[in-house]
Amino acid sequence: MIPPHDGTAVSIQDDIRAYLEAKKREATLDIRNYPQPIAGCDAQIPLLWERRDSLVEDLTRFAALGDEMSKEVLAKFVATCCNMTSEDKRKFTSRFIAPKSPRVRVAAE
């Protein structure tokens, strides 16, 4: 679900926004497809509403950070995002770290 990246803050920012919007669409579809009410049996629908509302809050908080966020700001958002799995947080966080260039050993003459 998390696409490949070029490592720039802008691409990561776009991917985080797309990730949250996809989760929100999924929650909205779950609500839309929820069976019609049966008296006394609607315990699950409030949980679906809460999940959708929480995603809206994360998207609003994300939008409030501005259009061009640094990798540090993005990393902090990911760390505090309620609607990302631990695995997805790890995947996003790994994108903030620049790949290490291989060390070249120079032999002494």
XYZ file of C-alpha atoms in Angstrom:
109
model
C 0.000 0.000 0.000
C 2.978 2.302 0.491
C 4.434 3.111 -2.942
C 8.116 3.180 -3.900
C 9.730 6.530 -3.326
C 12.345 8.921 -4.528
C 13.135 9.940 -0.941
C 12.198 13.610 -1.181
C 10.099 15.175 1.547
C 7.518 16.221 -1.062
C 7.056 12.658 -2.366
C 6.818 11.286 1.176
C 4.316 14.022 2.074
C 2.178 13.142 -0.970
C 2.327 9.443 -0.086
C 1.293 10.035 3.544
C -1.655 12.152 2.392
C -2.681 9.483 -0.158
C -2.336 6.763 2.512
C -4.624 8.611 4.952
C -7.148 9.485 2.237
C -7.293 5.819 1.155
C -7.875 4.753 4.777
C -10.661 7.363 5.064
C -12.308 6.124 1.840
C -12.120 2.577 3.207
C -13.778 3.651 6.483
C -16.476 5.563 4.591
C -17.212 2.490 2.451
C -17.429 0.340 5.580
C -20.050 2.744 6.955
C -21.933 2.889 3.653
C -21.985 -0.912 3.349
C -22.977 -1.506 6.968
C -26.266 -3.474 7.142
C -29.482 -1.637 7.918
C -30.143 -1.130 11.629
C -31.508 -3.992 13.655
C -32.906 -2.909 17.018
C -30.295 -3.440 19.736
C -27.674 -4.817 17.330
C -25.854 -1.705 16.131
C -22.873 -1.858 18.458
C -20.364 -1.777 15.571
C -21.488 1.347 13.691
C -20.264 3.820 16.359
C -16.804 2.220 16.091
C -16.841 2.777 12.331
C -17.839 6.420 12.834
C -15.043 6.868 15.371
C -12.486 5.378 12.972
C -13.615 7.665 10.143
C -13.647 10.723 12.434
C -10.160 9.891 13.681
C -8.912 9.710 10.078
C -10.502 13.094 9.344
C -8.686 14.501 12.405
C -5.353 13.077 11.193
C -5.912 14.524 7.704
C -6.815 17.925 9.178
C -3.750 17.866 11.435
C -1.597 16.848 8.455
C -2.983 19.652 6.254
C -2.343 22.193 9.026
C 1.384 21.410 8.853
C 1.639 23.223 5.521
C 2.516 22.417 1.935
C 6.249 21.878 2.178
C 7.183 19.902 5.257
C 10.673 18.876 6.246
C 11.468 15.212 6.769
C 11.718 15.941 10.514
C 8.149 17.307 10.596
C 6.917 14.341 8.560
C 8.698 11.875 10.867
C 7.087 13.485 13.917
C 3.648 13.314 12.287
C 4.100 9.632 11.411
C 5.211 8.858 14.974
C 2.053 10.458 16.405
C -0.435 9.308 13.751
C -3.198 7.210 15.328
C -4.324 5.620 12.086
C -1.150 3.961 10.842
C -0.184 0.442 11.693
C 3.206 -0.071 13.320
C 4.398 -1.710 10.110
C 3.287 1.248 7.967
C 4.910 3.691 10.402
C 8.144 1.715 10.077
C 7.923 1.790 6.262
C 7.336 5.538 6.169
C 10.036 6.199 8.769
C 12.585 4.180 6.794
C 12.060 6.606 3.911
C 13.314 9.530 5.997
C 16.720 7.944 6.399
C 19.128 8.520 3.540
C 20.617 5.324 2.165
C 24.140 4.767 3.359
C 26.762 4.902 0.684
C 29.104 1.940 0.668
C 32.472 2.469 2.253
C 35.393 2.074 -0.042
C 38.583 0.758 1.464
C 41.741 2.099 0.032
C 44.641 -0.263 0.325
C 47.848 1.252 1.646
C 50.704 1.095 -0.805
